[in-house]
Tab-separated table of C-alpha atoms in Angstrom:
chain	number	residue	atom	x	y	z
A	1	MET	CA	29.794	-6.729	-24.866
A	2	LYS	CA	29.023	-5.411	-28.346
A	3	THR	CA	27.103	-2.151	-28.615
A	4	LYS	CA	24.551	-3.556	-31.058
A	5	LEU	CA	23.603	-6.393	-28.642
A	6	ILE	CA	23.294	-3.968	-25.770
A	7	ASN	CA	21.067	-1.691	-27.837
A	8	TYR	CA	18.805	-4.632	-28.586
A	9	ILE	CA	18.608	-5.437	-24.866
A	10	ILE	CA	17.702	-1.840	-24.091
A	11	GLY	CA	15.076	-1.875	-26.885
A	12	PHE	CA	13.559	-5.059	-25.431
A	13	ILE	CA	13.410	-3.558	-21.923
A	14	LEU	CA	11.690	-0.406	-23.301
A	15	ILE	CA	9.081	-2.582	-25.081
A	16	ILE	CA	8.320	-4.256	-21.707
A	17	TYR	CA	8.016	-0.871	-20.046
A	18	TYR	CA	5.706	0.330	-22.820
A	19	TYR	CA	3.492	-2.722	-22.448
A	20	PHE	CA	3.152	-2.294	-18.679
A	21	SER	CA	2.496	1.428	-19.014
A	22	ILE	CA	-0.305	0.969	-21.555
A	23	LYS	CA	-1.868	-2.014	-19.749
A	24	THR	CA	-1.827	-0.259	-16.359
A	25	SER	CA	-3.144	2.980	-17.826
A	26	TYR	CA	-6.039	1.166	-19.451
A	27	ASN	CA	-6.936	-0.554	-16.202
A	28	LEU	CA	-6.702	2.620	-14.167
A	29	ILE	CA	-8.338	4.995	-16.656
A	30	VAL	CA	-10.916	2.986	-18.585
A	31	LEU	CA	-11.822	0.048	-16.326
A	32	ASN	CA	-11.452	1.472	-12.787
A	33	LYS	CA	-12.086	5.172	-13.497
A	34	GLY	CA	-10.495	5.986	-10.167
A	35	GLY	CA	-10.283	9.519	-8.816
A	36	TRP	CA	-6.577	9.308	-8.034
A	37	TYR	CA	-5.466	8.428	-11.534
A	38	PHE	CA	-8.256	9.162	-14.040
A	39	GLY	CA	-9.439	12.054	-11.863
A	40	GLU	CA	-6.062	13.817	-12.109
A	41	TRP	CA	-6.522	14.084	-15.919
A	42	ILE	CA	-10.016	15.527	-15.865
A	43	ILE	CA	-9.493	18.457	-13.485
A	44	ASN	CA	-10.912	21.272	-15.555
A	45	TYR	CA	-11.853	24.969	-15.639
A	46	GLN	CA	-15.439	24.473	-16.862
A	47	ASP	CA	-16.889	23.206	-13.539
A	48	GLY	CA	-16.021	26.323	-11.589
A	49	GLY	CA	-13.098	28.363	-12.870
A	50	PHE	CA	-9.318	28.618	-13.018
A	51	LYS	CA	-7.526	26.077	-10.844
A	52	ARG	CA	-4.373	23.974	-10.524
A	53	ARG	CA	-3.834	21.154	-13.003
A	54	GLY	CA	-6.897	22.062	-15.051
A	55	LEU	CA	-5.422	22.693	-18.548
A	56	LEU	CA	-5.567	19.248	-20.114
A	57	GLY	CA	-8.884	18.359	-18.396
A	58	THR	CA	-10.434	21.463	-19.991
A	59	LEU	CA	-9.306	20.202	-23.364
A	60	PHE	CA	-10.677	16.752	-22.757
A	61	ILE	CA	-14.028	18.128	-21.622
A	62	TRP	CA	-14.224	20.267	-24.758
A	63	ILE	CA	-13.534	17.218	-26.959
A	64	ASN	CA	-16.180	15.268	-25.064
A	65	GLU	CA	-18.763	18.007	-25.609
A	66	LEU	CA	-17.851	18.251	-29.256
A	67	THR	CA	-17.830	14.537	-30.109
A	68	ASP	CA	-19.792	12.743	-27.294
A	69	ILE	CA	-16.870	10.315	-26.948
A	70	LYS	CA	-16.608	9.066	-23.348
A	71	LEU	CA	-14.165	11.010	-21.222
A	72	GLU	CA	-12.253	7.877	-20.171
A	73	HIS	CA	-11.678	6.913	-23.796
A	74	ILE	CA	-10.504	10.462	-24.681
A	75	VAL	CA	-8.042	10.477	-21.800
A	76	PHE	CA	-6.749	6.965	-22.485
A	77	ALA	CA	-6.311	7.785	-26.202
A	78	PHE	CA	-4.211	10.801	-25.214
A	79	ILE	CA	-2.096	8.748	-22.720
A	80	PHE	CA	-1.739	5.939	-25.282
A	81	LEU	CA	-0.481	8.400	-27.860
A	82	LEU	CA	1.835	10.071	-25.373
A	83	TYR	CA	3.420	6.841	-24.178
A	84	THR	CA	3.788	5.569	-27.769
A	85	VAL	CA	5.590	8.683	-28.950
A	86	PHE	CA	7.626	8.871	-25.755
A	87	PHE	CA	8.947	5.347	-25.931
A	88	SER	CA	9.575	5.691	-29.666
A	89	LEU	CA	11.732	8.762	-28.987
A	90	LEU	CA	13.360	7.141	-25.971
A	91	PHE	CA	14.329	4.197	-28.209
A	92	LYS	CA	15.715	6.663	-30.734
A	93	LEU	CA	17.690	8.386	-28.002
A	94	PHE	CA	19.415	5.184	-26.866
A	95	TRP	CA	19.667	3.486	-30.303
A	96	LYS	CA	22.004	6.151	-31.720
A	97	GLU	CA	24.368	5.957	-28.734
A	98	LYS	CA	27.349	3.619	-28.234
A	99	ASN	CA	25.928	2.125	-25.062
A	100	ASN	CA	27.590	-0.165	-22.575
A	101	LEU	CA	26.245	-2.445	-19.852
A	102	LEU	CA	26.033	0.460	-17.387
A	103	VAL	CA	23.361	2.025	-19.538
A	104	VAL	CA	21.305	-1.183	-19.166
A	105	MET	CA	21.890	-0.864	-15.407
A	106	LEU	CA	20.461	2.663	-15.407
A	107	VAL	CA	17.449	1.716	-17.581
A	108	LEU	CA	16.626	-1.041	-15.063
A	109	LEU	CA	17.141	1.144	-11.986
A	110	PRO	CA	14.055	0.712	-9.720
A	111	VAL	CA	14.031	4.357	-8.705
A	112	GLY	CA	14.035	5.404	-12.377
A	113	PHE	CA	12.371	3.836	-15.396
A	114	GLY	CA	12.548	0.452	-13.732
A	115	MET	CA	9.665	1.494	-11.471
A	116	MET	CA	7.271	1.076	-14.447
A	117	VAL	CA	7.479	-2.671	-13.799
A	118	LYS	CA	8.317	-2.681	-10.068
A	119	ASP	CA	5.255	-0.528	-9.272
A	120	PRO	CA	3.079	-0.119	-12.370
A	121	ASN	CA	0.793	2.305	-10.480
A	122	ILE	CA	3.296	4.958	-11.454
A	123	ALA	CA	1.856	4.694	-14.961
A	124	SER	CA	-0.818	7.097	-16.161
A	125	LYS	CA	0.490	9.897	-13.953
A	126	LYS	CA	0.946	13.354	-15.484
A	127	GLU	CA	4.703	13.233	-15.206
A	128	ILE	CA	4.785	11.314	-18.472
A	129	LEU	CA	4.166	14.708	-20.096
A	130	PHE	CA	7.243	16.089	-18.227
A	131	PHE	CA	9.338	13.150	-19.455
A	132	PHE	CA	8.065	13.587	-23.016
A	133	LEU	CA	8.735	17.364	-23.164
A	134	TYR	CA	12.207	16.962	-21.588
A	135	LEU	CA	13.090	14.126	-23.940
A	136	VAL	CA	12.070	16.194	-26.985
A	137	TYR	CA	14.253	19.038	-25.691
A	138	ILE	CA	17.207	16.727	-25.136
A	139	LEU	CA	16.860	15.261	-28.641
A	140	CYS	CA	16.701	18.740	-30.125
A	141	LEU	CA	19.889	19.699	-28.266
A	142	ARG	CA	21.620	16.563	-29.530
A	143	SER	CA	20.544	17.318	-33.116
A	144	LYS	CA	21.681	20.986	-32.755
A	145	VAL	CA	18.108	22.170	-33.453
A	146	PHE	CA	17.758	25.800	-32.539
A	147	ILE	CA	14.966	26.449	-30.014
A	148	LYS	CA	13.920	29.971	-29.125
A	149	ASP	CA	13.980	30.825	-25.452
A	150	ILE	CA	10.363	31.932	-25.616
A	151	THR	CA	9.444	28.456	-26.902
A	152	ILE	CA	11.025	26.917	-23.813
A	153	THR	CA	8.988	29.359	-21.670
A	154	PHE	CA	5.773	28.338	-23.444
A	155	PHE	CA	6.201	24.625	-22.806
A	156	ILE	CA	7.266	25.202	-19.214
A	157	ILE	CA	3.969	27.066	-18.712
A	158	ILE	CA	2.074	24.182	-20.359
A	159	ALA	CA	3.772	21.754	-17.934
A	160	LEU	CA	2.941	23.934	-14.914
A	161	LEU	CA	-0.699	24.332	-15.883
A	162	THR	CA	-0.850	20.540	-16.284
A	163	HIS	CA	0.708	19.864	-12.888
A	164	GLU	CA	2.445	22.348	-10.629
A	165	ALA	CA	4.977	19.704	-9.579
A	166	ALA	CA	6.857	20.586	-12.767
A	167	PHE	CA	8.110	23.706	-10.991
A	168	PHE	CA	10.190	21.635	-8.576
A	169	TYR	CA	12.132	20.026	-11.443
A	170	LEU	CA	12.957	23.242	-13.330
A	171	PRO	CA	16.721	22.879	-12.651
A	172	PHE	CA	16.797	19.929	-15.086
A	173	VAL	CA	15.744	22.301	-17.890
A	174	GLY	CA	18.306	24.854	-16.756
A	175	LEU	CA	21.020	22.162	-16.599
A	176	ALA	CA	20.399	21.024	-20.143
A	177	TYR	CA	20.267	24.629	-21.358
A	178	PHE	CA	23.457	25.594	-19.541
A	179	MET	CA	25.471	22.476	-20.486
A	180	LYS	CA	24.435	22.078	-24.123
A	181	ASN	CA	24.159	25.669	-25.425
A	182	SER	CA	27.018	27.932	-26.458
A	183	GLY	CA	27.633	31.378	-25.043
A	184	SER	CA	29.045	32.867	-21.857
A	185	SER	CA	27.996	31.418	-18.492
A	186	ILE	CA	26.647	34.752	-17.320
A	187	SER	CA	24.529	35.148	-20.469
A	188	LYS	CA	23.062	31.643	-20.124
A	189	ILE	CA	22.255	32.103	-16.436
A	190	LYS	CA	20.476	35.366	-17.229
A	191	LYS	CA	18.404	33.646	-19.879
A	192	ILE	CA	17.568	30.720	-17.516
A	193	LEU	CA	16.290	33.229	-14.944
A	194	LEU	CA	14.471	35.387	-17.461
A	195	TYR	CA	12.830	32.718	-19.615
A	196	GLN	CA	12.498	29.789	-17.242
A	197	PHE	CA	12.567	30.721	-13.562
A	198	PHE	CA	10.743	34.024	-13.407
A	199	PRO	CA	7.797	32.991	-15.654
A	200	SER	CA	7.449	29.802	-13.595
A	201	VAL	CA	7.313	31.810	-10.340
A	202	ILE	CA	4.614	34.063	-11.833
A	203	ILE	CA	2.518	31.070	-12.936
A	204	MET	CA	2.852	29.463	-9.475
A	205	LEU	CA	1.766	32.678	-7.826
A	206	LEU	CA	-1.254	32.909	-10.085
A	207	LEU	CA	-2.219	29.295	-9.429
A	208	TYR	CA	-2.077	29.664	-5.629
A	209	LYS	CA	-3.347	33.248	-5.441
A	210	PHE	CA	-6.291	33.054	-7.893
A	211	GLY	CA	-6.779	29.342	-8.435
A	212	ILE	CA	-9.924	27.855	-6.812
A	213	ASP	CA	-10.149	24.455	-5.146
A	214	ILE	CA	-9.840	21.431	-7.430
A	215	LYS	CA	-13.324	20.316	-6.352
A	216	THR	CA	-16.195	22.739	-6.571
A	217	GLU	CA	-19.895	22.427	-5.620
A	218	ASN	CA	-20.564	21.687	-9.303
A	219	THR	CA	-17.883	19.008	-9.862
A	220	VAL	CA	-19.976	15.877	-9.250
A	221	SER	CA	-23.020	17.099	-11.167
A	222	PHE	CA	-20.781	18.412	-13.945
A	223	PHE	CA	-19.220	14.964	-14.471
A	224	LYS	CA	-22.608	13.241	-14.372
A	225	ALA	CA	-23.858	15.628	-17.008
A	226	HIS	CA	-20.943	14.473	-19.137
A	227	GLY	CA	-21.747	10.820	-18.647
A	228	LEU	CA	-19.170	10.055	-15.969
A	229	THR	CA	-19.396	8.612	-12.488
A	230	LEU	CA	-16.046	8.068	-10.817
A	231	SER	CA	-15.548	4.863	-8.813
A	232	GLU	CA	-14.028	7.096	-6.138
A	233	MET	CA	-13.580	10.835	-5.932
A	234	GLY	CA	-9.884	10.473	-5.043
A	235	ILE	CA	-8.071	13.740	-5.669
A	236	PHE	CA	-11.346	15.674	-5.686
A	237	ASP	CA	-11.885	14.709	-2.021
A	238	TYR	CA	-8.323	15.444	-0.925
A	239	ASP	CA	-8.235	17.463	2.242
A	240	THR	CA	-5.894	20.441	1.852
A	241	ASN	CA	-5.622	20.456	5.672
A	242	PHE	CA	-4.453	16.825	5.720
A	243	ASP	CA	-2.011	16.164	8.546
A	244	VAL	CA	1.051	15.386	6.494
A	245	LEU	CA	3.445	15.262	9.452
A	246	GLY	CA	1.033	12.997	11.319
A	247	HIS	CA	1.032	10.685	8.277
A	248	TYR	CA	4.823	10.575	8.286
A	249	LYS	CA	4.903	9.796	11.978
A	250	GLY	CA	2.362	6.971	11.480
A	251	HIS	CA	4.584	5.428	8.779
A	252	PHE	CA	7.909	6.410	10.316
A	253	TYR	CA	9.893	3.399	9.313
A	254	ASP	CA	8.453	3.121	5.819
A	255	TYR	CA	9.377	6.691	4.921
A	256	GLN	CA	12.838	6.234	6.365
A	257	THR	CA	13.475	3.453	3.869
A	258	TYR	CA	13.216	5.859	0.972
A	259	ALA	CA	16.700	6.951	2.022
A	260	ILE	CA	17.936	3.446	1.102
A	261	SER	CA	16.436	3.659	-2.393
A	262	ILE	CA	17.751	7.191	-2.905
A	263	LEU	CA	21.229	6.059	-1.745
A	264	LEU	CA	21.201	3.029	-4.099
A	265	GLY	CA	20.086	5.249	-7.003
A	266	THR	CA	22.800	7.791	-6.211
A	267	LEU	CA	25.428	5.047	-5.968
A	268	ALA	CA	24.329	3.624	-9.330
A	269	PHE	CA	24.776	7.052	-10.997
A	270	HIS	CA	28.073	7.582	-9.247
A	271	ILE	CA	29.466	4.344	-10.622
A	272	TYR	CA	28.070	5.144	-14.027
A	273	CYS	CA	29.740	8.575	-14.077
A	274	LYS	CA	32.987	7.298	-12.675
A	275	PHE	CA	33.415	4.480	-15.196
A	276	ASN	CA	32.311	6.659	-18.134
A	277	LYS	CA	34.252	9.678	-16.953
A	278	VAL	CA	31.088	11.819	-16.878
A	279	LYS	CA	30.783	14.909	-14.703
A	280	ILE	CA	27.408	16.256	-13.493
A	281	ASN	CA	27.429	19.852	-12.346
A	282	PHE	CA	27.480	19.872	-8.504
A	283	ILE	CA	25.836	23.262	-8.315
A	284	PHE	CA	22.919	21.864	-10.354
A	285	LEU	CA	22.529	18.967	-7.926
A	286	ALA	CA	22.539	21.318	-4.960
A	287	ILE	CA	19.922	23.635	-6.528
A	288	GLN	CA	17.758	20.653	-7.594
A	289	ILE	CA	17.770	19.207	-4.053
A	290	VAL	CA	16.805	22.593	-2.638
A	291	PHE	CA	13.917	22.810	-5.114
A	292	LEU	CA	12.696	19.312	-4.154
A	293	LEU	CA	12.634	19.765	-0.390
A	294	PRO	CA	9.286	21.558	-0.242
A	295	LEU	CA	7.713	18.846	-2.409
A	296	PHE	CA	8.728	16.098	0.051
A	297	TYR	CA	7.293	18.143	2.876
A	298	MET	CA	3.932	18.879	1.163
A	299	ALA	CA	3.122	15.592	-0.588
A	300	VAL	CA	3.261	12.055	0.842
A	301	ASP	CA	3.842	10.118	-2.423
A	302	TRP	CA	7.663	10.281	-2.087
A	303	GLY	CA	8.212	7.422	-4.525
A	304	ARG	CA	6.714	9.558	-7.259
A	305	TRP	CA	9.049	12.507	-6.678
A	306	VAL	CA	12.100	10.266	-6.435
A	307	ASN	CA	11.075	8.482	-9.621
A	308	ILE	CA	10.693	11.765	-11.560
A	309	PHE	CA	14.142	12.918	-10.422
A	310	PHE	CA	15.974	9.759	-11.460
A	311	SER	CA	14.031	9.345	-14.691
A	312	LEU	CA	14.887	12.905	-15.801
A	313	LEU	CA	18.461	12.374	-14.787
A	314	THR	CA	18.547	9.182	-16.919
A	315	ILE	CA	17.258	11.103	-19.953
A	316	PHE	CA	19.835	13.830	-19.444
A	317	ILE	CA	22.801	11.564	-18.894
A	318	ALA	CA	21.946	9.443	-21.988
A	319	LEU	CA	23.553	12.218	-24.044
A	320	GLU	CA	26.870	11.988	-22.203
A	321	GLN	CA	29.823	9.953	-23.385
A	322	LYS	CA	30.030	6.202	-22.914
A	323	LEU	CA	33.383	4.526	-22.718
A	324	VAL	CA	34.349	0.970	-23.543
A	325	LEU	CA	34.294	-0.882	-20.224
A	326	SER	CA	37.118	-3.108	-19.028
A	327	ARG	CA	36.315	-6.754	-18.175
A	328	LYS	CA	36.267	-5.864	-14.455
A	329	GLN	CA	33.936	-2.948	-15.047
A	330	GLU	CA	31.599	-5.151	-17.132
A	331	ILE	CA	31.441	-7.678	-14.297
A	332	ILE	CA	30.562	-4.902	-11.829
A	333	ALA	CA	27.875	-3.599	-14.260
A	334	PHE	CA	26.432	-7.118	-14.604
A	335	VAL	CA	26.279	-7.524	-10.845
A	336	LEU	CA	24.457	-4.211	-10.541
A	337	ILE	CA	21.999	-5.231	-13.233
A	338	LEU	CA	21.206	-8.421	-11.270
A	339	PHE	CA	20.954	-6.454	-8.050
A	340	ASN	CA	18.449	-4.026	-9.602
A	341	LEU	CA	16.169	-6.988	-10.259
A	342	THR	CA	15.983	-7.844	-6.534
A	343	TRP	CA	14.668	-4.613	-5.036
A	344	LYS	CA	11.980	-2.006	-5.598
A	345	MET	CA	10.542	1.310	-4.362
A	346	LEU	CA	6.801	1.863	-4.247
A	347	LEU	CA	4.803	5.005	-5.028
A	348	ILE	CA	3.823	5.708	-1.395
A	349	THR	CA	4.858	4.608	2.106
A	350	GLN	CA	7.156	1.715	1.050
A	351	GLY	CA	10.514	3.245	0.321
A	352	PHE	CA	12.526	0.043	-0.106
A	353	LEU	CA	11.475	-3.566	-0.505
A	354	THR	CA	13.424	-6.688	-1.374
A	355	PHE	CA	12.982	-10.238	-0.079
A	356	PRO	CA	10.347	-10.409	2.698
A	357	LYS	CA	12.664	-12.011	5.271
A	358	LEU	CA	15.366	-9.398	4.589
A	359	ASP	CA	12.761	-6.636	4.830
A	360	ASP	CA	11.680	-7.944	8.275
A	361	PHE	CA	15.342	-8.190	9.371
A	362	LEU	CA	16.079	-4.615	8.284
A	363	LYS	CA	12.988	-3.384	10.133
A	364	LYS	CA	14.056	-5.135	13.333
A	365	ILE	CA	17.574	-3.666	13.066
A	366	PHE	CA	16.176	-0.208	12.498
A	367	TYR	CA	13.880	-0.283	15.524
A	368	PHE	CA	16.594	-1.840	17.677
A	369	ILE	CA	18.942	1.031	16.877
A	370	TYR	CA	16.130	3.623	17.109
A	371	PHE	CA	15.048	2.569	20.596
A	372	LYS	CA	18.656	2.276	21.804
A	373	ILE	CA	19.283	5.885	20.719
A	374	HIS	CA	15.898	6.993	22.101
A	375	ASN	CA	16.635	5.504	25.518
A	376	LEU	CA	20.015	7.199	25.623
A	377	LEU	CA	18.443	10.556	24.990
């Protein structure tokens, strides 16, 4: 298939993603004003002191006090602008590449960008800032724009103060730095440690050593004084002593199915790399997996963490070479595209869903095997 037609298809898909992202964000931020989505953006330092995730909320509160514009409108305006610039740059990233059908397959992947349609609740989350910053970095690398190491440090700190989950995806920054910059391997590794890893560790230690609870005794009254009443407190009522392991046991099968989605996502990238003769550094993958393990232990929204991983990987791999596919390879890519339309992964507890009858069948097979093994033991 001609590159120009494929690029138009990718552009059309991105427009759909943009529409769903903006629509869902408006509903969650402006209409619902829920504590799990809107609340995450308005965590701030003014209602009690330094805390995790409070940087942007502090800025939004300051704008609210300066202009009297409602907080939900300020936050939505920021998210709207962020998504608009992000998708514009993402379109630019793909448009200048000689894409093949496998790129369409990756863009539709339900564990990656495809989740924006499969489970729109992923929209309005703070990782859009991670995607945006990483995309800008990737575009700069492609354009051979020189970026000082201290500048990378600065934006990593911004990301960490926005949401500490950015720490667990640091290897993606290191991968891009290592693969796309010139110089000796030893020199690049030293700079990654000095300008990326060590500053991040320091920030994380500061957040968890000196950061106060997200909710303080002043939080509710502070928001009311700024003209805001949340429909639910959401993240502000999150119990830090929540029994995470008990939650996993209560949803044992559902969390097991995330392995299916991860496997399908991995298989899709394997086929993409094999057909395009692209190599991804194995050491990077191993380090990235090690970084992610604590996140899956601490936080129950596994779909979110899987989505961030595959979305960042899609952005990175978009820079790699694309070969002209054979007729057989195009047929395989087309089948994978159709298959991606039949399944999804949700933000939390539902790791893999397809047709209801097939879902029920898979669940019966799982428990049949599980109890057989359990009885043998």
